[in-house]
CSV table of C-alpha atoms and ligand atoms in Angstrom, one decimal:
chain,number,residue,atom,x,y,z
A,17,UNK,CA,-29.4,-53.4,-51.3
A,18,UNK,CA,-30.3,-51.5,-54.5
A,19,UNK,CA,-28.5,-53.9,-57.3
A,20,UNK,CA,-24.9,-52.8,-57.2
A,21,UNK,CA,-26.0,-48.9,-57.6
A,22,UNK,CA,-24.6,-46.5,-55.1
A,23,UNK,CA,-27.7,-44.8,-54.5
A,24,UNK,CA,-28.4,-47.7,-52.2
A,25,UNK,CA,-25.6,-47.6,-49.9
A,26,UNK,CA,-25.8,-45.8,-46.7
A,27,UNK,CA,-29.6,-46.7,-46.2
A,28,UNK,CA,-33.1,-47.5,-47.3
A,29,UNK,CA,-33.8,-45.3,-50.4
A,30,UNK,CA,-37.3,-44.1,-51.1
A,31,UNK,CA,-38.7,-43.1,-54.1
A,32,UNK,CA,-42.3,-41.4,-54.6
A,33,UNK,CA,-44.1,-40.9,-58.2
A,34,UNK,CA,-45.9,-38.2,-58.7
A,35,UNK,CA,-48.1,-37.7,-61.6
A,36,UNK,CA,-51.5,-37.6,-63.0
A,37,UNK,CA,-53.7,-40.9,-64.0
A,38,UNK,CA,-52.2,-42.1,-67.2
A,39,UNK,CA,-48.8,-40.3,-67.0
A,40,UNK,CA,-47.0,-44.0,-66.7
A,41,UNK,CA,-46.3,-44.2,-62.8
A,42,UNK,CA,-47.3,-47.6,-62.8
A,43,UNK,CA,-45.3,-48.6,-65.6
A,44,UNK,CA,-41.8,-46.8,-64.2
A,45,UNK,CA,-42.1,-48.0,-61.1
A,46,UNK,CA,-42.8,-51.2,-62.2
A,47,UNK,CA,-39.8,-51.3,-64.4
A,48,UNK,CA,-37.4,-49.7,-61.6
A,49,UNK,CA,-38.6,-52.2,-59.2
A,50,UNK,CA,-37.8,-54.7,-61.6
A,51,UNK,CA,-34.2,-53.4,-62.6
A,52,UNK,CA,-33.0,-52.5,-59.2
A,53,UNK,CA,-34.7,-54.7,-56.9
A,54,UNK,CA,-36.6,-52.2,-54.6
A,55,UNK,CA,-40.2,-53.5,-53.6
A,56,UNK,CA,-43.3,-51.5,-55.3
A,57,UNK,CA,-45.9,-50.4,-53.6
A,58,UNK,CA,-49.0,-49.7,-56.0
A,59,UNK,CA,-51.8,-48.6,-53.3
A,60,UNK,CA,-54.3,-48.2,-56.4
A,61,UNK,CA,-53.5,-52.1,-56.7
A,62,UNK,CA,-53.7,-52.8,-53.1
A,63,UNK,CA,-57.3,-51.2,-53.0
A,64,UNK,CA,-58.5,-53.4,-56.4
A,65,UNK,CA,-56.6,-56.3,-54.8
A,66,UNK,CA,-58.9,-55.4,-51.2
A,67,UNK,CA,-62.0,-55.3,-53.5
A,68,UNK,CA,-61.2,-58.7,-55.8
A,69,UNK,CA,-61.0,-60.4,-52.1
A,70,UNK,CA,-64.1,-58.6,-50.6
A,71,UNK,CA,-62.2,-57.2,-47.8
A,72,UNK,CA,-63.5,-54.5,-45.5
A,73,UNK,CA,-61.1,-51.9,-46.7
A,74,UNK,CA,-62.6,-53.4,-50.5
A,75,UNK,CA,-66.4,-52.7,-49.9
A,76,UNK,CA,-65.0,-49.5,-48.1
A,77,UNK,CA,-63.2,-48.1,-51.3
A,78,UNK,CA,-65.2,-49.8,-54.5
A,79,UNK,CA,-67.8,-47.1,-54.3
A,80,UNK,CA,-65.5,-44.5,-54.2
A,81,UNK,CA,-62.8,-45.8,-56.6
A,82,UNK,CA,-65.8,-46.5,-59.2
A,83,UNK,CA,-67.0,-42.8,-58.9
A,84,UNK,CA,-63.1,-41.9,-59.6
A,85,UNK,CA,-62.6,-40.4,-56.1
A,86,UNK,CA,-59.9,-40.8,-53.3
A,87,UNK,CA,-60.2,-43.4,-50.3
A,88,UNK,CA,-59.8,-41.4,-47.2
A,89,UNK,CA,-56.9,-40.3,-45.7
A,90,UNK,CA,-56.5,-42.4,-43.0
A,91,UNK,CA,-57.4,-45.6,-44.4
A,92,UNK,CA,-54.2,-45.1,-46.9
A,93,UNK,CA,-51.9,-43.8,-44.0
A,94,UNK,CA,-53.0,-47.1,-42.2
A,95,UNK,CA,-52.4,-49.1,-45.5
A,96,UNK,CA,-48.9,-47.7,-46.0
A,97,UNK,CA,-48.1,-47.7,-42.4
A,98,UNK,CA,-48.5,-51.6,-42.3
A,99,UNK,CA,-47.1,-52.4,-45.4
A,100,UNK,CA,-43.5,-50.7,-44.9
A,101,UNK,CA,-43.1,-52.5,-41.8
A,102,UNK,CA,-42.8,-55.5,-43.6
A,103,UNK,CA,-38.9,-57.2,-43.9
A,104,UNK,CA,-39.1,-56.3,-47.7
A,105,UNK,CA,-39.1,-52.9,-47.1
A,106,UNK,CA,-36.3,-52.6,-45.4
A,107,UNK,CA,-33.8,-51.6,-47.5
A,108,UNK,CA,-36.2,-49.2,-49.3
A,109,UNK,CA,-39.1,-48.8,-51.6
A,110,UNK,CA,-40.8,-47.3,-54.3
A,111,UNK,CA,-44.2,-45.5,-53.9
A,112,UNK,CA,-46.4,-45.5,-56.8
A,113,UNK,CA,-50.0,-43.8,-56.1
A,114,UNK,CA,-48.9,-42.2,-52.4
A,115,UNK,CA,-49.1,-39.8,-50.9
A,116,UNK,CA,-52.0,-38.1,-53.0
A,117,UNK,CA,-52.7,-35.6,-50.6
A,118,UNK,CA,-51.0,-33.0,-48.1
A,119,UNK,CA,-52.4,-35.1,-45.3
A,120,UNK,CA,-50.8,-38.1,-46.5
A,121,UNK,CA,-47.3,-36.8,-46.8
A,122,UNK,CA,-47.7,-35.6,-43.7
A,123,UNK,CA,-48.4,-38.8,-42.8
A,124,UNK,CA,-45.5,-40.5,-44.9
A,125,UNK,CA,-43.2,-38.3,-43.2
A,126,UNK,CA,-44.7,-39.4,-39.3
A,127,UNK,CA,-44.3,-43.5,-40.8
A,128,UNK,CA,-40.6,-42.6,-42.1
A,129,UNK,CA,-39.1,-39.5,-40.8
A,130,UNK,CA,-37.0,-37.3,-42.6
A,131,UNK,CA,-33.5,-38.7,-41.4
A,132,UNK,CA,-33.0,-40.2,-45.0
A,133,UNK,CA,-33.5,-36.9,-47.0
A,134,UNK,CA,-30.6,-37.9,-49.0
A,135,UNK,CA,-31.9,-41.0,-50.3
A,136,UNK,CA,-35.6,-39.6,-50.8
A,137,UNK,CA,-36.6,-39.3,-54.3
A,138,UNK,CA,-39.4,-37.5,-56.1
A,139,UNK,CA,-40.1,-38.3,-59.3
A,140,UNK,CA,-43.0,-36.0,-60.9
A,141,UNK,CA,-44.1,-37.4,-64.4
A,142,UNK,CA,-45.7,-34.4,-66.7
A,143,UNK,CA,-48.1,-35.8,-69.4
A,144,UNK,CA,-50.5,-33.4,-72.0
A,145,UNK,CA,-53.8,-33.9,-71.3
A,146,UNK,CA,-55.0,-35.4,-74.7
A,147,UNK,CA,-52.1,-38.0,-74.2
A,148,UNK,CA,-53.2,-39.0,-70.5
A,149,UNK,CA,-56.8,-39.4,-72.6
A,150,UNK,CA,-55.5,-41.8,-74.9
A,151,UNK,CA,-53.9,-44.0,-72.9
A,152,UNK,CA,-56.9,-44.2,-69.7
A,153,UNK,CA,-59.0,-44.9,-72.9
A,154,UNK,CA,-56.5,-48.0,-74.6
A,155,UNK,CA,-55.3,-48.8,-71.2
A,156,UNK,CA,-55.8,-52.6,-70.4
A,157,UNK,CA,-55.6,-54.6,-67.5
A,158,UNK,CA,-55.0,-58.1,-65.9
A,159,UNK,CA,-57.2,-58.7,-63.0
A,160,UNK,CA,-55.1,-61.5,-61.7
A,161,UNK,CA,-51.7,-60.4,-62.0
A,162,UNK,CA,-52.5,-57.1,-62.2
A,163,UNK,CA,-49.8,-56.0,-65.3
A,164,UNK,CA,-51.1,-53.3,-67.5
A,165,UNK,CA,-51.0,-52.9,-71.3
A,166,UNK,CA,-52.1,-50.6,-73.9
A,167,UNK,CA,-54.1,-51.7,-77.1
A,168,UNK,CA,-51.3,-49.4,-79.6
A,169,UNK,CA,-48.4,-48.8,-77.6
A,170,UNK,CA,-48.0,-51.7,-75.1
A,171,UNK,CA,-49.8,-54.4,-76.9
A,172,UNK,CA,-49.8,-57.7,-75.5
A,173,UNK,CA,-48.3,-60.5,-77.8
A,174,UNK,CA,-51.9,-62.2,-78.1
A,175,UNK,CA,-54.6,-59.2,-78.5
A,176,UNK,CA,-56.7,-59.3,-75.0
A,177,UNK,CA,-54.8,-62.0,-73.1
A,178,UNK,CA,-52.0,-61.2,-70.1
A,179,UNK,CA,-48.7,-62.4,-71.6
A,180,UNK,CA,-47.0,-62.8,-68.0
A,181,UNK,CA,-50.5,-64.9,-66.7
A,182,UNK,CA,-52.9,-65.9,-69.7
A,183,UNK,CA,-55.8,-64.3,-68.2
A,184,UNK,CA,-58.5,-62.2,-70.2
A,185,UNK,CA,-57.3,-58.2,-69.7
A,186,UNK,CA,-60.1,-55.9,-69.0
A,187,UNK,CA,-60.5,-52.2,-69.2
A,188,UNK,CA,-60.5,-50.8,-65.6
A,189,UNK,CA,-64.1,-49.6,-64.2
A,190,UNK,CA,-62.3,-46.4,-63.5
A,191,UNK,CA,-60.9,-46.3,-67.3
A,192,UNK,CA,-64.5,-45.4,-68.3
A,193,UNK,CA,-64.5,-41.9,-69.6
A,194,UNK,CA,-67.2,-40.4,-67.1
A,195,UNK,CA,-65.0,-41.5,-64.4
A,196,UNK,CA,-61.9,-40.3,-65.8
A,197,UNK,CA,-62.9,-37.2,-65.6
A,198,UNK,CA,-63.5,-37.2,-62.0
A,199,UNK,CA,-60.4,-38.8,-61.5
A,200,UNK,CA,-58.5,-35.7,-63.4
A,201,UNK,CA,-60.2,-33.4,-61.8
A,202,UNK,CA,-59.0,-35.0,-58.2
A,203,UNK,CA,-55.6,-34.6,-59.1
A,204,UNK,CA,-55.8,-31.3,-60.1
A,205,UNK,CA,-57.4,-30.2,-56.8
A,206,UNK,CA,-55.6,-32.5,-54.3
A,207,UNK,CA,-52.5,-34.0,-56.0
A,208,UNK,CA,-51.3,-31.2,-57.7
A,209,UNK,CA,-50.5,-29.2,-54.9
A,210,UNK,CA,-47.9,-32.0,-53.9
A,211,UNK,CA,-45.5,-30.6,-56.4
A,212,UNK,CA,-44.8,-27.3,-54.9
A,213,UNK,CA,-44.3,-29.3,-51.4
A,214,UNK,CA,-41.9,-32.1,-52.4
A,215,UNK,CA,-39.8,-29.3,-54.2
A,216,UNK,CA,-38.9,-28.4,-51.4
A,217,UNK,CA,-38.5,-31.1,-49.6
A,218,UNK,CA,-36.5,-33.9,-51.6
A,219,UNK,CA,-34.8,-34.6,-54.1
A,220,UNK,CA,-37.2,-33.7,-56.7
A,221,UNK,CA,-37.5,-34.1,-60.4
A,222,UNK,CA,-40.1,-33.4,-62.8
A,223,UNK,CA,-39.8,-35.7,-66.4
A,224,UNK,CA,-41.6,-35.5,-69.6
A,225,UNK,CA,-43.4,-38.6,-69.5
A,226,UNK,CA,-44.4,-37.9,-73.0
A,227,UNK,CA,-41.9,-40.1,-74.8
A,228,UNK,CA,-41.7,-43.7,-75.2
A,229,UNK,CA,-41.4,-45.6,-71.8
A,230,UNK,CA,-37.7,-46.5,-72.1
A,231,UNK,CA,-36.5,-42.8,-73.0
A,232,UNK,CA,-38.6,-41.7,-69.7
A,233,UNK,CA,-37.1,-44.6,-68.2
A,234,UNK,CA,-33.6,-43.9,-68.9
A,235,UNK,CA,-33.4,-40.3,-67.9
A,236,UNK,CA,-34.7,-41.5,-64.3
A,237,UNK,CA,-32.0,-43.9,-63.6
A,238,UNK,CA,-29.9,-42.0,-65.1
A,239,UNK,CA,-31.3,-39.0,-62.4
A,240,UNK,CA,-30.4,-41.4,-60.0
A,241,UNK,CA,-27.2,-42.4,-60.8
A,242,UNK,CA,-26.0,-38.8,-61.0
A,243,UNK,CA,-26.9,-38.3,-57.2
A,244,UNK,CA,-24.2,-40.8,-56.0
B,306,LIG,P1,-54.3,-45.8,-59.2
B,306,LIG,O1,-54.4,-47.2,-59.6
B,306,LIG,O2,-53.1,-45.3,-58.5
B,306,LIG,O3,-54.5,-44.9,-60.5
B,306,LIG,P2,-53.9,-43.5,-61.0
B,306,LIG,O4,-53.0,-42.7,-60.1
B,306,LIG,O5,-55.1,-42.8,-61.5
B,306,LIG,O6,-52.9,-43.9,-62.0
B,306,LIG,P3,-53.1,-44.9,-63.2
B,306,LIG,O7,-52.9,-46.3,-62.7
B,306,LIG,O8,-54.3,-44.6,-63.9
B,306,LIG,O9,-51.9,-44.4,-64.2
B,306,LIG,P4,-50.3,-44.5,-64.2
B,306,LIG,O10,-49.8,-43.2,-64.0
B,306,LIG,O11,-49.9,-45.6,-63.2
B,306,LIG,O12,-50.1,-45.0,-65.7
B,306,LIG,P5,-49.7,-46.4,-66.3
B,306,LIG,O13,-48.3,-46.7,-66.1
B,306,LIG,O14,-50.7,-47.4,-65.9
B,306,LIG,O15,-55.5,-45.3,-58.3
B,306,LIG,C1,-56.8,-45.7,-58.7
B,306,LIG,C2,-57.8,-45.2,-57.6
B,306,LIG,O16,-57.5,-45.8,-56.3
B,306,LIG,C3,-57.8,-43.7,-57.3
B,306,LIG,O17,-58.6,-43.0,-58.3
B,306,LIG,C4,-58.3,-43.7,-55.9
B,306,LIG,O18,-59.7,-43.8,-55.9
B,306,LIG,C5,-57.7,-44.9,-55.3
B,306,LIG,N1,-56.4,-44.5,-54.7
B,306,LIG,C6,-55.2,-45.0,-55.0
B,306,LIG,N2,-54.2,-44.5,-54.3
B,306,LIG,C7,-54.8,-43.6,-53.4
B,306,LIG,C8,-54.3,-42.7,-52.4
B,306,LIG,N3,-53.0,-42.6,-52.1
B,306,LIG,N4,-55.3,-42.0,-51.8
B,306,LIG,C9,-56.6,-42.1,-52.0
B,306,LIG,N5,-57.1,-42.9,-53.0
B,306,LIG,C10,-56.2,-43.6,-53.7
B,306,LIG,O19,-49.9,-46.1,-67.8
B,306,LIG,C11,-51.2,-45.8,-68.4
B,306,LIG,C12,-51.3,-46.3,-69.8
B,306,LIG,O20,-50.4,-45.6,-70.6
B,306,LIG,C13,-51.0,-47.8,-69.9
B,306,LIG,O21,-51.8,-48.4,-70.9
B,306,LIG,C14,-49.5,-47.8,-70.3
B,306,LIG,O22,-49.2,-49.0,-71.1
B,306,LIG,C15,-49.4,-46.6,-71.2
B,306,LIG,N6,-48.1,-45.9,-71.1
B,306,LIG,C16,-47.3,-45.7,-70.0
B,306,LIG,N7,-46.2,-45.0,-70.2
B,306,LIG,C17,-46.3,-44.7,-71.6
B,306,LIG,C18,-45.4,-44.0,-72.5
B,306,LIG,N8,-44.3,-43.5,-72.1
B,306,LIG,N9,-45.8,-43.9,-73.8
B,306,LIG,C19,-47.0,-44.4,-74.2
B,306,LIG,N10,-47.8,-45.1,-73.4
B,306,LIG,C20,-47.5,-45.3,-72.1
């Protein structure tokens, strides 16, 4: 159960962010999570975790990850498939980095169904392009716990150290600016198009993600409040 919000009764509630790199999925579905108890699925940390621990899936998707790609369909279909049949899903989840393709909501929709319509949430997050630049570019990362900071807006409390795990934060291979432009260029061509099919098939909502965090973060529960 979703913390006391009604959103939650009546069934598992599903939330999806959409959104380009940078526009602050990871940080609002990290903060939802956190507020309202409903497991976060990052599949762009599942793939670094897969790599950190020289999985198969890992030496599968390092190359393409570092040349700012996407990891084939199937592998993620397989990826999500297996991790919301896990107990902690049950009551719901939030997606954060699926689908990224047509194929993959179609393949989202074959894991889940469509039964819960009502309780399936879309949340688009629209960024300018010289802001998404800025932050891929002060973006910094922990490899161990995987929390995310940024050198202006989201320092940590000691410069270059995880506050949550005191490990050294690193910029991501994928934060490099040749590579960021690959990965821009992916969304535009493949995630993009996700927009015009969730609107109309959820409960969709686009947000200016331009704005500090907590003002971005307040108009999405508030979103979801107002669908009671
Ligand atoms: P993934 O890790 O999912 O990267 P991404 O989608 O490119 O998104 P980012 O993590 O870059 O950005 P974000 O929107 O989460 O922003 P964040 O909150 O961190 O994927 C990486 C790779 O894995 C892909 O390129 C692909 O190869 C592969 N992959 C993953 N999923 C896949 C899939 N489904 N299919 C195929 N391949 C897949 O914020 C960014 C920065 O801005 C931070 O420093 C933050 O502190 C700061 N910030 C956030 N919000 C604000 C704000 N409101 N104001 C100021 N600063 C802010």
């Amino acid at each position: 159960m979703v913390g006391g919000s009604a959103f939650a009764a009546g069934g598992p509630t599903r939330i999806i962010f959409l959104g380009s790199p940078g526009a602050g999925k990871g940080t609002q579905a990290g903060r939802l999570s956190a507020e309202r108890k409903l497991v976060r699925i990052s599949t762009g940390d599942m793939l670094r975790q897969a790599i950190a621990e020289g999985t198969p899936l890992g030496q599968q998707a390092a190359p393409i990850m570092d040349r700012g790609k996407l990891v084939p369909d199937d592998l993620l279909i397989a990826m999500i498939r297996e991790r919301v049949s896990r107990e902690d899903c049950q009551n719901g989840y939030i997606l954060d980095g699926f689908p990224r393709t047509l194929p993959q909501a179609h393949g989202l929709e074959n894991i889940a169904g469509r039964e819960a319509d009502d309780r399936f949430f879309v949340f688009n997050v629209e960024v300018p392009h010289a802001e998404l630049m800025r932050r891929l570019s002060g973006r910094r990362w922990c490899p161990k716990c995987q929390s995310t900071y940024h050198v202006d807006s989201n320092p940590p409390a000691k410069a270059g150290v995880c506050d949550r795990c005191s490990t050294k934060l690193v910029q991501r291979e994928d934060d490099k600016e040749s590579v960021v432009a690959k990965r821009l260029q992916e969304y535009e061509e493949r995630t993009k198009p996700l927009i015009q099919y969730y609107m109309h098939h959820a409960r969709f909502h686009s947000i200016d993600g331009f704005r500090p965090a907590d003002v971005v973060f307040r108009e999405l529960v508030g979103y979801l409040e107002g669908q009671r």
